Short mmCIF file of C-alpha atoms in Angstrom, two decimals:
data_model
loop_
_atom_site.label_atom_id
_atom_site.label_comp_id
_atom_site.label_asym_id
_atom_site.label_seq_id
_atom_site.Cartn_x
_atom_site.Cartn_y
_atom_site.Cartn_z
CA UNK R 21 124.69 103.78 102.60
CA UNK R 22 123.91 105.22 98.85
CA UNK R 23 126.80 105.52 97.17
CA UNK R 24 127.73 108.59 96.13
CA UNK R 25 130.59 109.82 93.52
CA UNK R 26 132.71 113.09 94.73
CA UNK R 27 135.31 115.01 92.50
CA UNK R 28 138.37 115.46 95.07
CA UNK R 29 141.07 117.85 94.12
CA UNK R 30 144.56 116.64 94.53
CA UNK R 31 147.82 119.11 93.74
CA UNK R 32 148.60 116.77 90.40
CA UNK R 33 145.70 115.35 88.96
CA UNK R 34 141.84 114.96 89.37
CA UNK R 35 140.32 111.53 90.99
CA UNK R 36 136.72 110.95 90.87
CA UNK R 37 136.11 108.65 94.18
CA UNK R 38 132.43 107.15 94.64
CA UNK R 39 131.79 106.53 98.23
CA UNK R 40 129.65 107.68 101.06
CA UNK R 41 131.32 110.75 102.95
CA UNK R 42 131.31 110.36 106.75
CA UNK R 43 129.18 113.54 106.74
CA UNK R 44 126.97 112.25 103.88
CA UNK R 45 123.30 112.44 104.96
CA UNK R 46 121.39 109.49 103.66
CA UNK R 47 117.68 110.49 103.26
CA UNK R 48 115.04 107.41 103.27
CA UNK R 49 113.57 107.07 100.00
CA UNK R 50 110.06 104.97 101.89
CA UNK R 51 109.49 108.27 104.28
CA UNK R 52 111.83 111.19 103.23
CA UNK R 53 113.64 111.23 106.80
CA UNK R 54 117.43 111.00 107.31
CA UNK R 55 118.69 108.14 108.23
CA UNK R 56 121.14 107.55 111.27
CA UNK R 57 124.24 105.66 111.19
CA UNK R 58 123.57 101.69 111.75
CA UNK R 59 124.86 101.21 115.26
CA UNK R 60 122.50 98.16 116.07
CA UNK R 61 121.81 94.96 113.84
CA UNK R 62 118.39 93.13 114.26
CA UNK R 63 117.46 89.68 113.41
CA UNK R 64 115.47 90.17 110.24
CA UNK R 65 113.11 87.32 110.88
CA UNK R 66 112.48 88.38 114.81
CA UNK R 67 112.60 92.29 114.64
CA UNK R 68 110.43 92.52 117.94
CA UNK R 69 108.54 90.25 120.55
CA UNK R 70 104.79 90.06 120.86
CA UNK R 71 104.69 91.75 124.19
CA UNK R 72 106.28 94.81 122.59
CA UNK R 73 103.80 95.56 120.17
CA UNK R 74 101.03 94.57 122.61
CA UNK R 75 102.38 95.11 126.27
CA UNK R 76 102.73 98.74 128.19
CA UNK R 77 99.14 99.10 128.86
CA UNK R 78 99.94 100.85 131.77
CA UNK R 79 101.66 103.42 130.49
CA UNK R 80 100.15 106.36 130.98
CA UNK R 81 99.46 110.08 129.21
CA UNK R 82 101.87 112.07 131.73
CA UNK R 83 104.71 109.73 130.83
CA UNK R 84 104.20 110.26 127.40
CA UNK R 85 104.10 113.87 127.71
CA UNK R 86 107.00 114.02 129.91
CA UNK R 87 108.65 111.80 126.97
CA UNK R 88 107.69 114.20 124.67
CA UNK R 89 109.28 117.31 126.51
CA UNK R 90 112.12 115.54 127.36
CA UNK R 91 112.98 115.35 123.20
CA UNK R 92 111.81 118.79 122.39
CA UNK R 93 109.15 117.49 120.22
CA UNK R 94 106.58 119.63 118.40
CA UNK R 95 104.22 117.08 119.97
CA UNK R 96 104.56 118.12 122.96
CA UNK R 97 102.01 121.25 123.00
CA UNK R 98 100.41 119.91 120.12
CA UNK R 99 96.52 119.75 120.55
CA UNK R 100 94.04 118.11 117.48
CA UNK R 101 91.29 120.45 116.85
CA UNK R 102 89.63 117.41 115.08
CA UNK R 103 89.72 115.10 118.21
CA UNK R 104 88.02 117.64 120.96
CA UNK R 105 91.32 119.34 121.42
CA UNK R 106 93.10 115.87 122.93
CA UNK R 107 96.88 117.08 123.44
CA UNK R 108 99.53 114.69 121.42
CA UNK R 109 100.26 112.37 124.63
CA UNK R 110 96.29 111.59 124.97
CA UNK R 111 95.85 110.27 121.61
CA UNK R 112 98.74 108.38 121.61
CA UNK R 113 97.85 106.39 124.70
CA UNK R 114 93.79 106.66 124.73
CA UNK R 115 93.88 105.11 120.84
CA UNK R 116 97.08 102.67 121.10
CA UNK R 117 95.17 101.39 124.17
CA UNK R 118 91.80 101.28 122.62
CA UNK R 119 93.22 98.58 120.20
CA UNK R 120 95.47 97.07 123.08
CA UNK R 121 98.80 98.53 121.17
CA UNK R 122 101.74 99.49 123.31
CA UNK R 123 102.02 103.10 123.26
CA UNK R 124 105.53 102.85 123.22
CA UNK R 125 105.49 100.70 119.68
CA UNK R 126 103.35 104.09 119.04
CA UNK R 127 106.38 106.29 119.70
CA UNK R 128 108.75 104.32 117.50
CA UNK R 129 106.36 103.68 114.72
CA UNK R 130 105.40 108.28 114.72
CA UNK R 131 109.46 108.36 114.83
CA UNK R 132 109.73 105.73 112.01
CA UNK R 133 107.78 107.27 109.93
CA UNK R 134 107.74 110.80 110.14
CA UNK R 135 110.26 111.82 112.99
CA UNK R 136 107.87 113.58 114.76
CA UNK R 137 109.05 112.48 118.63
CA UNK R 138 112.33 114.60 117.71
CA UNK R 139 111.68 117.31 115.74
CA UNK R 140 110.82 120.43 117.07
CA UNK R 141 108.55 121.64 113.69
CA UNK R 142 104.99 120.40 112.49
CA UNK R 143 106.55 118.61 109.46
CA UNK R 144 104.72 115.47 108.47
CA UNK R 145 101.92 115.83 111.16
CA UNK R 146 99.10 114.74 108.68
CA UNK R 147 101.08 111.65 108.05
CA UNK R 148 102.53 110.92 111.01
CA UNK R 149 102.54 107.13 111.25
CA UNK R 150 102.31 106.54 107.42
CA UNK R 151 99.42 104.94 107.78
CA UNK R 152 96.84 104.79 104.59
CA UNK R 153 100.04 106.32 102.40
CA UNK R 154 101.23 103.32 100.14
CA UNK R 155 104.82 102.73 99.06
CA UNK R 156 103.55 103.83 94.98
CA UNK R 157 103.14 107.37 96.87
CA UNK R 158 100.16 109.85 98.28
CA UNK R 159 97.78 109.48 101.46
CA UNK R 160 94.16 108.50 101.82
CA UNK R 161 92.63 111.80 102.58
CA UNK R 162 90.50 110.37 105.69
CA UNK R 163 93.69 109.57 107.55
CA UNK R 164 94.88 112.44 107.36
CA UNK R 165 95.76 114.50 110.77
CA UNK R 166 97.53 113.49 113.86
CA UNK R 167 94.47 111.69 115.79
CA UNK R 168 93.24 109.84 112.89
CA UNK R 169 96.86 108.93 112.10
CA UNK R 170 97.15 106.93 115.30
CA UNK R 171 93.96 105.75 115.01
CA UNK R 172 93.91 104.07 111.77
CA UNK R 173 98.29 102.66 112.69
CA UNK R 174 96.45 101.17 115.85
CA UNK R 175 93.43 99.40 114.56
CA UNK R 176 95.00 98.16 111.28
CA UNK R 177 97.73 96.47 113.60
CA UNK R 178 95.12 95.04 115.83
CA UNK R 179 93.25 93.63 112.71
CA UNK R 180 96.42 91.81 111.99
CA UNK R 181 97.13 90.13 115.08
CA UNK R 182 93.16 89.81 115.28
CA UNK R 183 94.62 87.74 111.82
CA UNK R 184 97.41 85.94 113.66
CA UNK R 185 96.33 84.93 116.47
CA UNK R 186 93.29 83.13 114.67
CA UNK R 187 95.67 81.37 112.67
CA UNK R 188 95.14 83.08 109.36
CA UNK R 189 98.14 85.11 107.65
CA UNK R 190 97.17 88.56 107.74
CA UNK R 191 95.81 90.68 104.29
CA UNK R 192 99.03 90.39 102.62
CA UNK R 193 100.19 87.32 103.79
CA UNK R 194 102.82 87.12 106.40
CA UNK R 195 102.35 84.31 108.98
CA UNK R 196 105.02 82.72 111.57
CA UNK R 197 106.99 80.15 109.66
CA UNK R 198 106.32 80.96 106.71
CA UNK R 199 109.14 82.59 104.40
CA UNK R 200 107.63 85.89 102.28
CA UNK R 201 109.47 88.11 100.50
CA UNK R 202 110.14 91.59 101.31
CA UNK R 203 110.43 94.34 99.00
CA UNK R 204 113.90 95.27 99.66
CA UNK R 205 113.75 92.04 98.98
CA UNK R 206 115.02 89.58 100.81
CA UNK R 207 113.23 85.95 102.40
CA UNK R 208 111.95 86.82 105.68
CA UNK R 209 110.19 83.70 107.80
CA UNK R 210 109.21 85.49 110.81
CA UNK R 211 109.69 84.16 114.46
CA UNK R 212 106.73 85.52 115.75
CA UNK R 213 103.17 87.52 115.14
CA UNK R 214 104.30 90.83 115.89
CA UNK R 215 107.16 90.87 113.27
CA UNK R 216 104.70 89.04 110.84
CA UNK R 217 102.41 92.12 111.60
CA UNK R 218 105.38 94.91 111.31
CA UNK R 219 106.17 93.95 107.45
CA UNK R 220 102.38 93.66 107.10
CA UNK R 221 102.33 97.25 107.66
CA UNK R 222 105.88 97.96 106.63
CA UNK R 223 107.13 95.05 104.10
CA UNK R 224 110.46 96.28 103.93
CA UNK R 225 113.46 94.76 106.24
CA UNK R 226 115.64 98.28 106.06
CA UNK R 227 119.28 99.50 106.90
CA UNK R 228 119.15 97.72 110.23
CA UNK R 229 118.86 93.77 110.34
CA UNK R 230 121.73 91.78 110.18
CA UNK R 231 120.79 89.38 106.97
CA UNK R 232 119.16 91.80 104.37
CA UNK R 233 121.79 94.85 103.30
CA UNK R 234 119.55 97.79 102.22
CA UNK R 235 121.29 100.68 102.99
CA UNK R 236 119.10 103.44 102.00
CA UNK R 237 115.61 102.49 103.52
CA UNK R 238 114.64 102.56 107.40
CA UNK R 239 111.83 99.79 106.88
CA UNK R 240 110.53 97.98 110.02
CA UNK R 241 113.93 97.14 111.16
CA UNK R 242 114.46 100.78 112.32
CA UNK R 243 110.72 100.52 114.56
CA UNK R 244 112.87 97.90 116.24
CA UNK R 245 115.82 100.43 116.68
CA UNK R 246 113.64 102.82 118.00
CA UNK R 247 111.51 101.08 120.18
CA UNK R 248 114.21 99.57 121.97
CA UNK R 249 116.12 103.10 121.91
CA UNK R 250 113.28 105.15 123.29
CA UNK R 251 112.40 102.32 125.81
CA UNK R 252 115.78 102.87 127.59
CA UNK R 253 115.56 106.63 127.46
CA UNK R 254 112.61 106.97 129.96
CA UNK R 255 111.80 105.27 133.86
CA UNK R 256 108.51 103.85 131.76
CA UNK R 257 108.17 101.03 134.65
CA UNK R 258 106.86 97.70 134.44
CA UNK R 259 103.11 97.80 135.44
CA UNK R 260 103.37 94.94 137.83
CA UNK R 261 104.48 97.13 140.74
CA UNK R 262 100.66 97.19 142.05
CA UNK R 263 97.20 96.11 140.42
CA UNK R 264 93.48 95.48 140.57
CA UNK R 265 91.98 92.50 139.66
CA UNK R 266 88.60 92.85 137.94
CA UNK R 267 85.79 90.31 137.94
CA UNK R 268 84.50 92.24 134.66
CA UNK R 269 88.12 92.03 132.95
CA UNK R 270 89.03 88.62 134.43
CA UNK R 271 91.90 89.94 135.30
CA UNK R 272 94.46 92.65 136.96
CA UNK R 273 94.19 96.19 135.37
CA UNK R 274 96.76 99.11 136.16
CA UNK R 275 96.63 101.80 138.14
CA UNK R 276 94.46 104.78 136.65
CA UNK R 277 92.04 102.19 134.64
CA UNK R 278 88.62 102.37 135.01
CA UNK R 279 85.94 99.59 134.88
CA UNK R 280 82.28 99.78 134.16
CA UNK R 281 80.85 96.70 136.17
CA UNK R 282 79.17 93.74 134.68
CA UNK R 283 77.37 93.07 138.00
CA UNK R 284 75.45 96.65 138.44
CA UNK R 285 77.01 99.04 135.46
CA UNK R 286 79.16 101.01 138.00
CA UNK R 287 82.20 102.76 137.30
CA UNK R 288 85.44 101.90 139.26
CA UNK R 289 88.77 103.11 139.27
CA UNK R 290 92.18 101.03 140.41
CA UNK R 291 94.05 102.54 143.15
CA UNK R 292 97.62 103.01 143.84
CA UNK R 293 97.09 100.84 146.92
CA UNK R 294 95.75 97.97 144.72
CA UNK R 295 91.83 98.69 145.38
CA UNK R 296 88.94 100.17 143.61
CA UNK R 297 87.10 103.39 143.70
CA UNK R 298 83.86 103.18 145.62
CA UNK R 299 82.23 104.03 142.50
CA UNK R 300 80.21 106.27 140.64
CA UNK R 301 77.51 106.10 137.83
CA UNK R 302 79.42 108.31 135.40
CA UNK R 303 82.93 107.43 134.20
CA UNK R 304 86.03 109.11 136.03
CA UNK R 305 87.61 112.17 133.85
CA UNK R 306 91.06 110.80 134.95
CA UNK R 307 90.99 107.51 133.54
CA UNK R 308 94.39 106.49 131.91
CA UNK R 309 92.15 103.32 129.67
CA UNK R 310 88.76 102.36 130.32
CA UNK R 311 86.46 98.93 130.39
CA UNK R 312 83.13 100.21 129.45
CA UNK R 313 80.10 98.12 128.50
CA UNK R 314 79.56 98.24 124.22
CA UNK R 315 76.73 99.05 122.61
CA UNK R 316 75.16 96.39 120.33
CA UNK R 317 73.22 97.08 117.56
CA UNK R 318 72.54 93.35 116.84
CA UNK R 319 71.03 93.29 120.88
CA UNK R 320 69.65 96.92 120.87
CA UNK R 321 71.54 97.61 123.95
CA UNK R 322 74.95 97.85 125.96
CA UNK R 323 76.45 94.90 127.71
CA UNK R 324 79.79 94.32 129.43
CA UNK R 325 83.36 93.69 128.42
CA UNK R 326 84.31 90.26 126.96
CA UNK R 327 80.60 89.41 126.21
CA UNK R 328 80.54 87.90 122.62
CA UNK R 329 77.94 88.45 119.65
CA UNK R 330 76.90 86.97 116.38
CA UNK R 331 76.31 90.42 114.51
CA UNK R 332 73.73 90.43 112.51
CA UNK R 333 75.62 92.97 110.04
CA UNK R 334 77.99 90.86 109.35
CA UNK R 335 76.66 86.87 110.80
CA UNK R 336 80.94 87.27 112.29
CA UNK R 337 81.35 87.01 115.89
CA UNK R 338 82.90 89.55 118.07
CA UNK R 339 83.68 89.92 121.40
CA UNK R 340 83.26 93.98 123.88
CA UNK R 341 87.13 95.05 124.56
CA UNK R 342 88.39 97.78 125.87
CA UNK R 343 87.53 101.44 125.53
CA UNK R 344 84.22 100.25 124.14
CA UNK R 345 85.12 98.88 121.60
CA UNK R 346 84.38 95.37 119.56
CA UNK R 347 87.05 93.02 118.31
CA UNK R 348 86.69 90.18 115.53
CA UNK R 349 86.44 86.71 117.47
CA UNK R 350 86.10 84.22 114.96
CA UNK R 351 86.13 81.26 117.16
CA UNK R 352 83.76 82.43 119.90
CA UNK R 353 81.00 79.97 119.00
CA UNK R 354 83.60 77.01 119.35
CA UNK R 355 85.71 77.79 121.95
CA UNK R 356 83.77 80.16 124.23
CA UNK R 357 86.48 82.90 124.18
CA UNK R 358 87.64 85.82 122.43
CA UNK R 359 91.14 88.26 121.73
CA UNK R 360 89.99 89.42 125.55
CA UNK R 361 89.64 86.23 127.25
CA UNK R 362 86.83 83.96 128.05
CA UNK R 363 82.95 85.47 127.30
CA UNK R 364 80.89 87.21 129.67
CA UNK R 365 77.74 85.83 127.78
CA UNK R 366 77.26 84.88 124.22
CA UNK R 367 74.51 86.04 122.03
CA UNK R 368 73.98 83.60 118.65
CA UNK R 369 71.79 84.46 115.82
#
């Protein structure tokens, strides 16, 4: 912790001791929230695994709600007027799944940065997972707001493990095995992409890894302590309980998800007993994540998930994921694959 000097009063003489007090609150100079007492130490160069940051795609909006509740959070009747009235619990799942980010990473990167799961009051809702608001201080005005705060921490992640998993170190170069420094600082050489991609967005190591010693910033250690944390505070399950394998995805989805067919355009739903929805030509309103074809402005039309296309925006190839939407797949033309598996079709220039 800071250190701190106190004037203590003794019957003979004055002592000036410098110390922390135990019931000193120690404020994080990154985000302005208090920090906890260190309890847990993380291994600075392996804060989390990959399948934390990208895993819990079936977790759904009620759990998160019920999540929500259960802390008291503010977030838990909140509704964005600026994204169709979506409730707090929507937007965190519908957008972390979009970009095929755990919304439970979600959770501990909104509590991380602006301690929104926990507090009762709308403080820091505009910035709530410090994304687009620089260490030197103020936030980009178009991420501002709840929904477009877990929009831009979700797609900025997914562009850099769209960077790791191609290979490439991501915009500010962190890369497996190779040693960076922070700005606490301290050498980090991370383990694995999805610490590379945490001090990407969050280049400090923090109060709570074993090796580094800062004291008076949370940094990405503390997403660690509160993934982990929150994780073990809710029944969140494990998603392989019961599935439906898709043609379309090439592979099982969870219950709730809903697939647009590649064969005839047809929406389908998994059920709890493992099978789809007859189907219907309009997509479900109770889909917890969604498969839908993507439109293509390079084709001048819609095809289905995992098809791959040389844009002619950009000449880059990308492949249709989920909830619409494309993804960078650099090595399409090569390899005949994508971030989403192997290509429906591929359309070259």
């Amino acid at each position: 912790m800071k250190l701190r000097c106190t004037l203590l009063l003794l019957p003979v003489l004055y002592l000036v001791g410098c110390g922390p007090s135990e019931n000193e609150v120690v404020v994080d100079e990154l985000t302005g929230q208090v920090l906890e007492p260190v309890t847990t130490e993380y291994d600075m160069h392996r804060l989390l695994e990959d399948s934390d940051i990208t895993g819990g795609q079936w977790i759904t909006t009620a759990q998160v709600q019920a999540f929500l509740q259960q802390k008291g959070s503010y977030l838990a009747t909140y509704k964005d007027p600026a994204w169709s009235n979506k409730t707090a619990a929507a937007l965190i799942v519908e957008r972390s799944k979009a970009y095929t980010i755990s919304p439970l990473y979600m959770l501990a990167r909104i509590q991380t940065e602006s301690s929104l799961i926990t507090s009762g009051t709308s403080t820091n809702l505009a910035k709530a997972t410090g994304c687009g608001c620089p260490d030197s201080g103020g936030c980009t005005i178009s991420y501002a707001g709840f929904g477009n705060q877990i929009e831009c921490s979700a797609k900025k992640l997914r562009g850099y493990l769209t960077d790791l998993d191609a290979g490439r170190a991501t915009i500010s170069g962190w890369k497996p095995g190779v040693t960076k420094s922070t700005s606490d600082p301290c050498s980090v050489k991370p383990a694995n992409k999805a610490t590379a991609a945490l001090y990407t967005y969050t280049p400090w190591v923090g109060a709570y890894a074993i090796q580094c010693g800062r004291s008076d910033i949370g940094g990405s250690s503390l997403v660690a302590v509160k993934y982990n944390q929150f994780k073990s505070e809710y029944a969140w399950g494990t998603g392989s309980t019961v599935t439906c394998y898709s043609g379309t995805v090439d592979g099982n989805v969870a219950v709730g998800v809903c697939v647009q067919s590649s064969s005839d355009g047809i929406w389908r739903q998994c059920l709890s007993d493992g099978t789809f929805t007859a189907g219907t030509t309009t997509k479900p309103t109770t889909c917890t994540a969604s498969w839908p074809w993507c439109s293509s402005a390079t084709l001048g039309k819609s095809v289905p998930a995992r098809t791959c296309v040389q844009s002619s925006g950009d000449l880059q190839w990308h492949q249709c994921g989920a909830e619409g939407l494309w993804q960078s797949a650099p090595n399409a033309a090569s390899t005949g694959s994508g971030p989403v598996g192997t290509c429906f079709a591929t359309y070259a220039l």
